[in-house]
Coordinates of C-alpha atoms in Angstrom, one line a residue:
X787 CA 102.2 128.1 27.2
X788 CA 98.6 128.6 26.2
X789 CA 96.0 126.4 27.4
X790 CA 95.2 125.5 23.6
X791 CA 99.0 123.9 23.3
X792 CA 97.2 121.2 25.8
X793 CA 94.8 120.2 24.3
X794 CA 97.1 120.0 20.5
X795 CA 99.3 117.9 22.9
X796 CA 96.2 115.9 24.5
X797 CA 95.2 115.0 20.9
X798 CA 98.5 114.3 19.7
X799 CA 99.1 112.2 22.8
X800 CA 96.2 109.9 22.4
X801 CA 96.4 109.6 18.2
X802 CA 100.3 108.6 18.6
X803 CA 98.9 106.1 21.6
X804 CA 96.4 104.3 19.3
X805 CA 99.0 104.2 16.5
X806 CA 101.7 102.5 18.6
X807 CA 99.0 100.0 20.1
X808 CA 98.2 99.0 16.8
X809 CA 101.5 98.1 15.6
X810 CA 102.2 95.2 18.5
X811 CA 98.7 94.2 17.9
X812 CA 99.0 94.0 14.2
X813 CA 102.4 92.3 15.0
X814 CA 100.4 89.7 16.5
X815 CA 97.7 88.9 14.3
X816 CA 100.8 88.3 11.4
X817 CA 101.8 85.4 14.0
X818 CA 98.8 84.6 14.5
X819 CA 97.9 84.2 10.7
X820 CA 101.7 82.9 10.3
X821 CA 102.8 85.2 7.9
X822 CA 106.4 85.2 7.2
X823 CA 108.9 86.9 10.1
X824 CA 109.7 89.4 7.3
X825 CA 106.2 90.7 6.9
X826 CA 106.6 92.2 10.3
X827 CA 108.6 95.6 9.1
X828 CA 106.6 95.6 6.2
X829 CA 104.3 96.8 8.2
X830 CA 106.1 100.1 9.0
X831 CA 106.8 100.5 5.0
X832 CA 103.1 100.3 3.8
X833 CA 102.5 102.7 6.8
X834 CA 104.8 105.4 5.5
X835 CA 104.0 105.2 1.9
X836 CA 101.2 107.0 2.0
X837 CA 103.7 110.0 3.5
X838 CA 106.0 110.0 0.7
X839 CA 103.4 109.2 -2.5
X840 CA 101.0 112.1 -0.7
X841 CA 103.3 114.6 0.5
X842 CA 103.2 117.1 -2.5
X843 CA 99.1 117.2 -1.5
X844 CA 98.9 116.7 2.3
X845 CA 100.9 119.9 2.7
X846 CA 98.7 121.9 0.6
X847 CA 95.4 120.0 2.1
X848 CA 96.9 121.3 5.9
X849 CA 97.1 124.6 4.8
X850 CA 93.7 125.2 3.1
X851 CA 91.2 124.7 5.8
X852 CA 91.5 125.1 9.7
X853 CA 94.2 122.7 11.1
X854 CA 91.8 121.2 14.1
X855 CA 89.7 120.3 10.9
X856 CA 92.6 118.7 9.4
X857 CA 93.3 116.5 12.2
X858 CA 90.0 115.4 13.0
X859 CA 89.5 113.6 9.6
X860 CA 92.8 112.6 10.0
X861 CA 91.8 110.4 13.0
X862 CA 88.5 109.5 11.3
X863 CA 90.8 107.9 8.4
X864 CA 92.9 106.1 11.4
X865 CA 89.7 104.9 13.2
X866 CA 88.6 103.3 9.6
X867 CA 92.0 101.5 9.2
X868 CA 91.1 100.4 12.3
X869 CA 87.8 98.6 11.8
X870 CA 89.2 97.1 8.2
X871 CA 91.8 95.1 10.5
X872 CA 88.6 94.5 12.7
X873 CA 87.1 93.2 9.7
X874 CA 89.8 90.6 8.6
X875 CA 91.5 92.6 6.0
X876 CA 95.1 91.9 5.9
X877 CA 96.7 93.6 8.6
X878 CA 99.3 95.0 6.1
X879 CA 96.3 96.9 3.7
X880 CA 94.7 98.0 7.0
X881 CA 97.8 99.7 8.6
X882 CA 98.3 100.7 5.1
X883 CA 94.6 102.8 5.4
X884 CA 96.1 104.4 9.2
X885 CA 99.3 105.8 7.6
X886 CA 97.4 107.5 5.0
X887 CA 95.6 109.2 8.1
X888 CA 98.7 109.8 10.0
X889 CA 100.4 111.1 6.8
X890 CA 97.7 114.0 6.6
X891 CA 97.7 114.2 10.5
X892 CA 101.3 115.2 10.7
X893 CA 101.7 118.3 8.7
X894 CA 98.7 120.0 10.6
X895 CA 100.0 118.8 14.1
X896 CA 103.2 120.1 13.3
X897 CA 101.8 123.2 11.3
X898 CA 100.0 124.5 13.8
X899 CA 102.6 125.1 16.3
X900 CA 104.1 127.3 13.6
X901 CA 100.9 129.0 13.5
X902 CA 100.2 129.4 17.3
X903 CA 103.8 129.9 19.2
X904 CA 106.2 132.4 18.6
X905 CA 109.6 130.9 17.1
X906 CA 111.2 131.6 20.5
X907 CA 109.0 128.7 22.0
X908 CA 109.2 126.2 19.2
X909 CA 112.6 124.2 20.9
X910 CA 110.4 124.1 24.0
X911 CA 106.9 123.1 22.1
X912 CA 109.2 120.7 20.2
X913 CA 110.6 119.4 23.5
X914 CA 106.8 118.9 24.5
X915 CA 105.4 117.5 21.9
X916 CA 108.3 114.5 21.5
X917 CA 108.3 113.9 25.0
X918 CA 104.7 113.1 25.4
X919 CA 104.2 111.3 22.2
X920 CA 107.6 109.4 23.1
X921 CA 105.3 109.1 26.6
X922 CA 102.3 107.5 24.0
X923 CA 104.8 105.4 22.5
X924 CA 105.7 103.8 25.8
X925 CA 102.6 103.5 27.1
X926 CA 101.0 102.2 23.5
X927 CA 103.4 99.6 22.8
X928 CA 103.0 98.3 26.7
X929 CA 99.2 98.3 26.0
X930 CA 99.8 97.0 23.0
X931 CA 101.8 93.8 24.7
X932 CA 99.9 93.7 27.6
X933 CA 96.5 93.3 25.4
X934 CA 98.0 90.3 23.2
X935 CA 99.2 88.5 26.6
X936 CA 97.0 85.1 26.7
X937 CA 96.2 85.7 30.4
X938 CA 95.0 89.6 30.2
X939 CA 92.8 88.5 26.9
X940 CA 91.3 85.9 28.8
X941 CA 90.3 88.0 31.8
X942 CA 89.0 90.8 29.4
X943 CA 87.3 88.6 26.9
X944 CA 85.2 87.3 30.0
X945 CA 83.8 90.5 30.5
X946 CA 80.3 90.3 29.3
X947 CA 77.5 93.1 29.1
X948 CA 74.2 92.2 30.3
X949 CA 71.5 91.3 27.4
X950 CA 74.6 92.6 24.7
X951 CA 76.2 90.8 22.9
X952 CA 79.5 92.8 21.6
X953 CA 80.4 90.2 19.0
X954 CA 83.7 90.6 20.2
X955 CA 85.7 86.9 20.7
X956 CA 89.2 87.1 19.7
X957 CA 91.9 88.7 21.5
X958 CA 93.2 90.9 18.4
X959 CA 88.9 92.1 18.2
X960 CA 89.5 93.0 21.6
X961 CA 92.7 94.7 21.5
X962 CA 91.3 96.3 18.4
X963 CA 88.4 97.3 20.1
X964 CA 90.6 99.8 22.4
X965 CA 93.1 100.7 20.0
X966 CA 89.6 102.4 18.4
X967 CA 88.8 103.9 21.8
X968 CA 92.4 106.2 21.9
X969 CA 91.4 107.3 18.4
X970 CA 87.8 108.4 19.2
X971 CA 89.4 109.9 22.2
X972 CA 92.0 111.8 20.2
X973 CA 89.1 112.8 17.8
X974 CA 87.4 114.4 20.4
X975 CA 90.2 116.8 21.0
X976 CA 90.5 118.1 17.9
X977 CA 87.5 119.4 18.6
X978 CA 88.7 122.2 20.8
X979 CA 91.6 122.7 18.9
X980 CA 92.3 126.3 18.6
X981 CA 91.5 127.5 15.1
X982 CA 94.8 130.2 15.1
X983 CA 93.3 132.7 12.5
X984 CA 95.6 132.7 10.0
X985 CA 94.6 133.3 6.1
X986 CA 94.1 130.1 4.6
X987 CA 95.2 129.1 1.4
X988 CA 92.4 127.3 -1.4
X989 CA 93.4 124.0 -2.5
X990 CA 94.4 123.9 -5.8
X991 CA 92.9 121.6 -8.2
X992 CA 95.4 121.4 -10.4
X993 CA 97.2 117.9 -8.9
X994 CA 100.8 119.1 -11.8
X995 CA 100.9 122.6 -9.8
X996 CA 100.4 120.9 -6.4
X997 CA 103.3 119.1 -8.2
X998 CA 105.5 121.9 -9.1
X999 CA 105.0 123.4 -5.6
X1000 CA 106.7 120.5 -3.9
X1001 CA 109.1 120.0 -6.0
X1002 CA 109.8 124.0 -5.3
X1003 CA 109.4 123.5 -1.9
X1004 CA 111.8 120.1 -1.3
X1005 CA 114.5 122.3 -3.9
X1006 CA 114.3 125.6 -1.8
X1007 CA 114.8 123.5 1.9
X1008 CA 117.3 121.0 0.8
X1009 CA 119.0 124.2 -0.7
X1010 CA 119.2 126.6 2.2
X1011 CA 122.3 126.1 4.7
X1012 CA 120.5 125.3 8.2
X1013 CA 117.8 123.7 6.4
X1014 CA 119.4 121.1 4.5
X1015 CA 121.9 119.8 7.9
X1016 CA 118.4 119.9 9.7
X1017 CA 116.9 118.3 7.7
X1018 CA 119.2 115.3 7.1
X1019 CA 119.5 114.9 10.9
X1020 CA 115.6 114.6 11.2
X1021 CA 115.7 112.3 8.1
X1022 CA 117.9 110.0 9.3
X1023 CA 116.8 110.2 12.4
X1024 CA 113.4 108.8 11.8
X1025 CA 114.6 106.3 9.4
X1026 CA 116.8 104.7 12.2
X1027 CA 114.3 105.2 15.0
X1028 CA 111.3 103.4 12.7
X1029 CA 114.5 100.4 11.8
X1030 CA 115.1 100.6 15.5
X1031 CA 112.2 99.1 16.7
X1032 CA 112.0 95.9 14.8
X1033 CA 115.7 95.4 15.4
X1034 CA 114.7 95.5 19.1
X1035 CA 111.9 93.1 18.7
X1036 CA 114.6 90.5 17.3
X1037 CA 117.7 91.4 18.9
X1038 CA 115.3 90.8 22.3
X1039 CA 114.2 87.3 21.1
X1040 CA 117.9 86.4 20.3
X1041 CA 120.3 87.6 22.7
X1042 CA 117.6 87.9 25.8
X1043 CA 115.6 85.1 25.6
X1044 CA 111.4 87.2 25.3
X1045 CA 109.3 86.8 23.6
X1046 CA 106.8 89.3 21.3
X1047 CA 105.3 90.9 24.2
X1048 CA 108.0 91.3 26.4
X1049 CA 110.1 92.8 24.1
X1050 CA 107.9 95.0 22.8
X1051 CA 108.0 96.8 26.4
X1052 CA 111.7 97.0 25.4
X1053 CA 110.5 99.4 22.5
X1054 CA 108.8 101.3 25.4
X1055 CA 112.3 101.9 27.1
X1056 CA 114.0 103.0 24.0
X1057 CA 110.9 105.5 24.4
X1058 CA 111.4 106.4 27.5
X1059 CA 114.9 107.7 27.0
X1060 CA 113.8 109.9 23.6
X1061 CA 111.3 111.2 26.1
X1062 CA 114.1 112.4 28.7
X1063 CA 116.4 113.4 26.1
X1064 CA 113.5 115.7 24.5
X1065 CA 112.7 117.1 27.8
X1066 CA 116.5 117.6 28.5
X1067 CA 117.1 119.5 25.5
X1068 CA 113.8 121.5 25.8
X1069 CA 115.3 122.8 28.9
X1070 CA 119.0 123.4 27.7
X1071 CA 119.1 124.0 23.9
X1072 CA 117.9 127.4 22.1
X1073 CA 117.7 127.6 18.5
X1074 CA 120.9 129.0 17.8
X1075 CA 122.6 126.2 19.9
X1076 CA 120.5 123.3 17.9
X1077 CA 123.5 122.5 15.7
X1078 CA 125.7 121.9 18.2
X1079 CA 123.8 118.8 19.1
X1080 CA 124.9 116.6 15.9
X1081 CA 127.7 115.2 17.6
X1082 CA 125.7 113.3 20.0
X1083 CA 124.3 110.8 16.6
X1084 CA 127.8 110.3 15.5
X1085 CA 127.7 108.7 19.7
X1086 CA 124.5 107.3 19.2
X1087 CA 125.2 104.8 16.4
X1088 CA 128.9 104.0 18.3
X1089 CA 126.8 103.2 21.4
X1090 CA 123.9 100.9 19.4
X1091 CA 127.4 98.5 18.8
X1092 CA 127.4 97.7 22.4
X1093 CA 124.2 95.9 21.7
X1094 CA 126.0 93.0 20.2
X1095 CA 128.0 92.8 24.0
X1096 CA 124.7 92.8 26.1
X1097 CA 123.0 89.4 27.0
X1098 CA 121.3 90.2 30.5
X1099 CA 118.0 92.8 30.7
X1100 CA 119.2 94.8 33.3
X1101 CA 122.5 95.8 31.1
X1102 CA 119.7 95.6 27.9
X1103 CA 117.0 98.5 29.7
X1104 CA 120.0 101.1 30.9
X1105 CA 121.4 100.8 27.3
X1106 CA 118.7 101.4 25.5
X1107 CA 117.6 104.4 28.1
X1108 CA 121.1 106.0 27.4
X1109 CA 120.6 105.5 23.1
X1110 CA 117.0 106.9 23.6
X1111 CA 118.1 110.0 25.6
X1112 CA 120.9 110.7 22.8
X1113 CA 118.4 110.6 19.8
X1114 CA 115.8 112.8 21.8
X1115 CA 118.4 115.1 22.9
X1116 CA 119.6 115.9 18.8
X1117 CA 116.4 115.6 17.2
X1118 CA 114.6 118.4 19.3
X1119 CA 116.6 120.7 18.6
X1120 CA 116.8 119.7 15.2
X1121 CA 113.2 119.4 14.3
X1122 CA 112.8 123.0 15.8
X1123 CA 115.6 124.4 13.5
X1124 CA 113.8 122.9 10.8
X1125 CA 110.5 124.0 11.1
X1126 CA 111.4 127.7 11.9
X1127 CA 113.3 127.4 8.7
X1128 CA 110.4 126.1 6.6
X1129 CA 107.7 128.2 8.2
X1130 CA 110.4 131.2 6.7
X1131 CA 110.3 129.6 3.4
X1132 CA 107.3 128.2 2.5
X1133 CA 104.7 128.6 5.3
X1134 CA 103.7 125.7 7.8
X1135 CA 102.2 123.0 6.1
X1136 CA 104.1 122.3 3.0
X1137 CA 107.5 122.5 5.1
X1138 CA 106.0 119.2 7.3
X1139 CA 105.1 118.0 3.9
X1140 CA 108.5 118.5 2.8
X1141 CA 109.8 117.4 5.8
X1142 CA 107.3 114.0 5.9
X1143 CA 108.5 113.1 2.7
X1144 CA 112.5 113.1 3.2
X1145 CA 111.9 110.9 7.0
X1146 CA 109.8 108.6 5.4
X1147 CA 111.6 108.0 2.6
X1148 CA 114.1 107.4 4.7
X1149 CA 111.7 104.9 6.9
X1150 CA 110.9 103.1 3.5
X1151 CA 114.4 102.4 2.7
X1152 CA 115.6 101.3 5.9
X1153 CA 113.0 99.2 6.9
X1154 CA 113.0 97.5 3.3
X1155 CA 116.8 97.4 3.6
X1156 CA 116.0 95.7 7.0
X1157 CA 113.4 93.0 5.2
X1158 CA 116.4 92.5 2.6
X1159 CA 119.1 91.6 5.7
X1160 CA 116.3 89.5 7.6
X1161 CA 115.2 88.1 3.9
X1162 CA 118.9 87.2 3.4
X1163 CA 118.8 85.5 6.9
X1164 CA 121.6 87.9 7.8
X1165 CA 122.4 87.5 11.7
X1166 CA 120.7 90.3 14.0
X1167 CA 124.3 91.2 15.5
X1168 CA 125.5 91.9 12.1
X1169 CA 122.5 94.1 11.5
X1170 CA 123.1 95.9 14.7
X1171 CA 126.4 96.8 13.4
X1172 CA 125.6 97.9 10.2
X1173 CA 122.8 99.8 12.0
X1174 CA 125.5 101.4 14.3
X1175 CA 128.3 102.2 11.9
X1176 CA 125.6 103.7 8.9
X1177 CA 124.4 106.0 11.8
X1178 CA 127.7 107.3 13.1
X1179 CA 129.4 107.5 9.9
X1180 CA 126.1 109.2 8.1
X1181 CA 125.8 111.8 11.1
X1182 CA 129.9 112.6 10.5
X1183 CA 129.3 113.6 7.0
X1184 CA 126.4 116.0 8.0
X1185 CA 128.8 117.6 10.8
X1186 CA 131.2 118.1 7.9
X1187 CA 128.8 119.7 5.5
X1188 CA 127.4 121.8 8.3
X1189 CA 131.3 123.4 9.1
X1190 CA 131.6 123.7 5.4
X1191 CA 128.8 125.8 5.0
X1192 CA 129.4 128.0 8.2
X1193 CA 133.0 128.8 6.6
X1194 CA 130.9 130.0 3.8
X1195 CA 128.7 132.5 6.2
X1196 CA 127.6 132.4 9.4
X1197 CA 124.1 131.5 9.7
X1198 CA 123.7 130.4 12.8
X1199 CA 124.4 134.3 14.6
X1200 CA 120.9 135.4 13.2
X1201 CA 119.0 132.6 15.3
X1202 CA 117.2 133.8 17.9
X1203 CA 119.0 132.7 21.3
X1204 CA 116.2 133.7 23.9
X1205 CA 115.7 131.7 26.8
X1206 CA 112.4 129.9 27.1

């Protein structure tokens, strides 16, 4: 790999670090406000609206100017999100202000890789890329805990400088306070960003064409063969990961007994397993043998049920490994697939756009489906199951509509099947 693919993963690693702190932390100062329990996945919903209300003008916005540019007012957008929480403004508005940076964030992190790697490399990049920002969402959401722990705040909140004074007296201003640290840090990366050299397109200013072009755009992916099963894995596959990690939160408070910031660290083992399931298929999986991977969701969502079975944290941490490792393992492969298709298609940006809009679609309505159950006072081991069984049997239908169209023609025999 180039030395540039670093540093895109260096600032990917520390934006994706900040943006996982700052969900336990903003977690945290809902309790602390007492808000209402349901207010928690909310705050995943008014991340990812900005992704699905933006997408016909983020895609276009990545493509029109360099993409290290792109990213580095991205994280200037995050790092404002961040001081409005700072501020007092209701944690939901503020994490509100950060997803309308991440939403124009992801088309150029993703876009670029288009850009700079040949497709031969993007299952590997892929493999890269999820498994260190999988790596960031470990190690964010155990910062995240660790910061809102009542014995760590107190040690760090006694820190004083000499003749200073920081203003800083709460433990969600602290924890704030180095949530804004990743993101300057990420910042600073994008910086040395390599600027790729490819022709630029001028953003229209016409907001009905940047309309039309979407709407082209989400017609023309959902319509070709590979596109359309990739894409649906890679939708639901984000939907259930962002539903995932509030259902851990509770299921961890129910059946095992911890509390916010111990279970939180449970998110981080989830994590861990996407990471080694990424890396595994990195290794293993070429393009042309991405499809064969959707069996292991149908397992996936079979294996959440055992959930409902486990009551001791040992049982809890290897479980959750082995359902990481499975979604990491499909979704490489998968999110590859898809963006070699779309950078056919379309060209880099407005196939993430495309791409952003479908997953966090999908995020909105499971996590609001998810508010509804927990609204409804619906038992976590009934959600669990419904979670389990919408998984496997949604995954089964896209296996069948990808052997329906490969009796059509064979698409998959003109993917590229070099080794990395």
């Amino acid at each position: 790999m180039p030395f540039g693919f670093y540093v895109i993963m260096a600032a990917q690693f520390f934006s994706a670090l900040a943006d996982n702190a700052l969900l336990i932390v903003a977690i945290a100062l809902l309790r602390e406000m007492q808000a209402p329990s349901e207010y928690e996945p909310l705050l995943k919903t008014f991340f990812t609206v900005s992704y699905v209300v933006l997408a016909a003008f983020v895609g276009a916005f990545a493509d029109s100017m360099p993409k290290w540019r792109v990213m580095f007012i991205s994280n200037a957008i995050k790092i404002f999100g961040c001081a409005l929480m700072y501020w007092d403004v209701h944690p939901l508005l503020a994490y509100a202000v950060v997803g309308l940076g991440a939403a124009a964030y992801s088309p150029a992190k993703y876009g670029i890789l288009t850009e700079y790697l040949p497709h031969r490399l993007l299952v590997v990049a892929n493999g890269w890329i999820e498994g260190l920002t999988v790596g960031a969402i470990i190690l964010g959401v155990v910062i995240g805990g660790t910061l809102i722990k009542a014995d760590i705040a107190t040690v760090l909140l006694g820190f004083d400088l000499p003749l200073i004074d920081t203003g800083v007296d709460t433990t969600g201003e602290m924890a704030l306070c180095f949530v804004a640290v990743f993101y300057l840090l990420a910042a600073l990366f994008n910086l040395y960003v390599p600027d790729t050299g490819v022709d630029h397109r001028v953003l229209h200013r016409n907001p009905w064409y940047l309309l039309r072009e979407f709407n082209h755009c989400l017609l023309l992916l959902w319509r070709d063969r590979l596109g359309q099963v990739s894409l649906a894995v890679t939708t639901l596959f984000w939907g259930a990961g962002a539903t995932l990690q509030f259902i851990v939160i509770k299921w961890a408070e129910h059946a095992l007994q911890l509390d916010l910031s111990k279970s939180s660290m449970l998110q981080g083992v989830v994590a861990l397993g996407v990471a080694l399931g990424a890396v595994g298929a990195a290794k293993m999986i070429t393009l042309r043998k991405s499809v064969r991977v959707i069996p292991l969701g149908i397992a996936m969502g079979i294996i959440v049920l055992l959930m409902n079975l486990v009551q001791h944290v040992g049982l809890a941490v290897g479980l959750l490994i082995l359902i990481g490792a499975l979604s990491g393992f499909f979704v490489v492969p998968m999110n590859a697939l898809l963006q070699h298709r779309g950078h056919i298609l379309m060209g880099a940006g407005h196939s993430i756009a495309v791409q952003n809009f479908n997953e966090n679609l999908s995020i909105l309505a499971m996590t609001g489906l998810y508010f509804v159950m927990i609204r409804a006072n619906l038992s976590i081991y009934w959600v669990v199951t419904l979670f389990g069984l919408f998984v496997s049997g949604t995954m089964y239908l896209v296996k069948r509509r990808h052997e329906a169209n490969q009796r059509i023609r064979d698409d998959v025999a003109h993917l590229d099947d070099d080794g990395h």
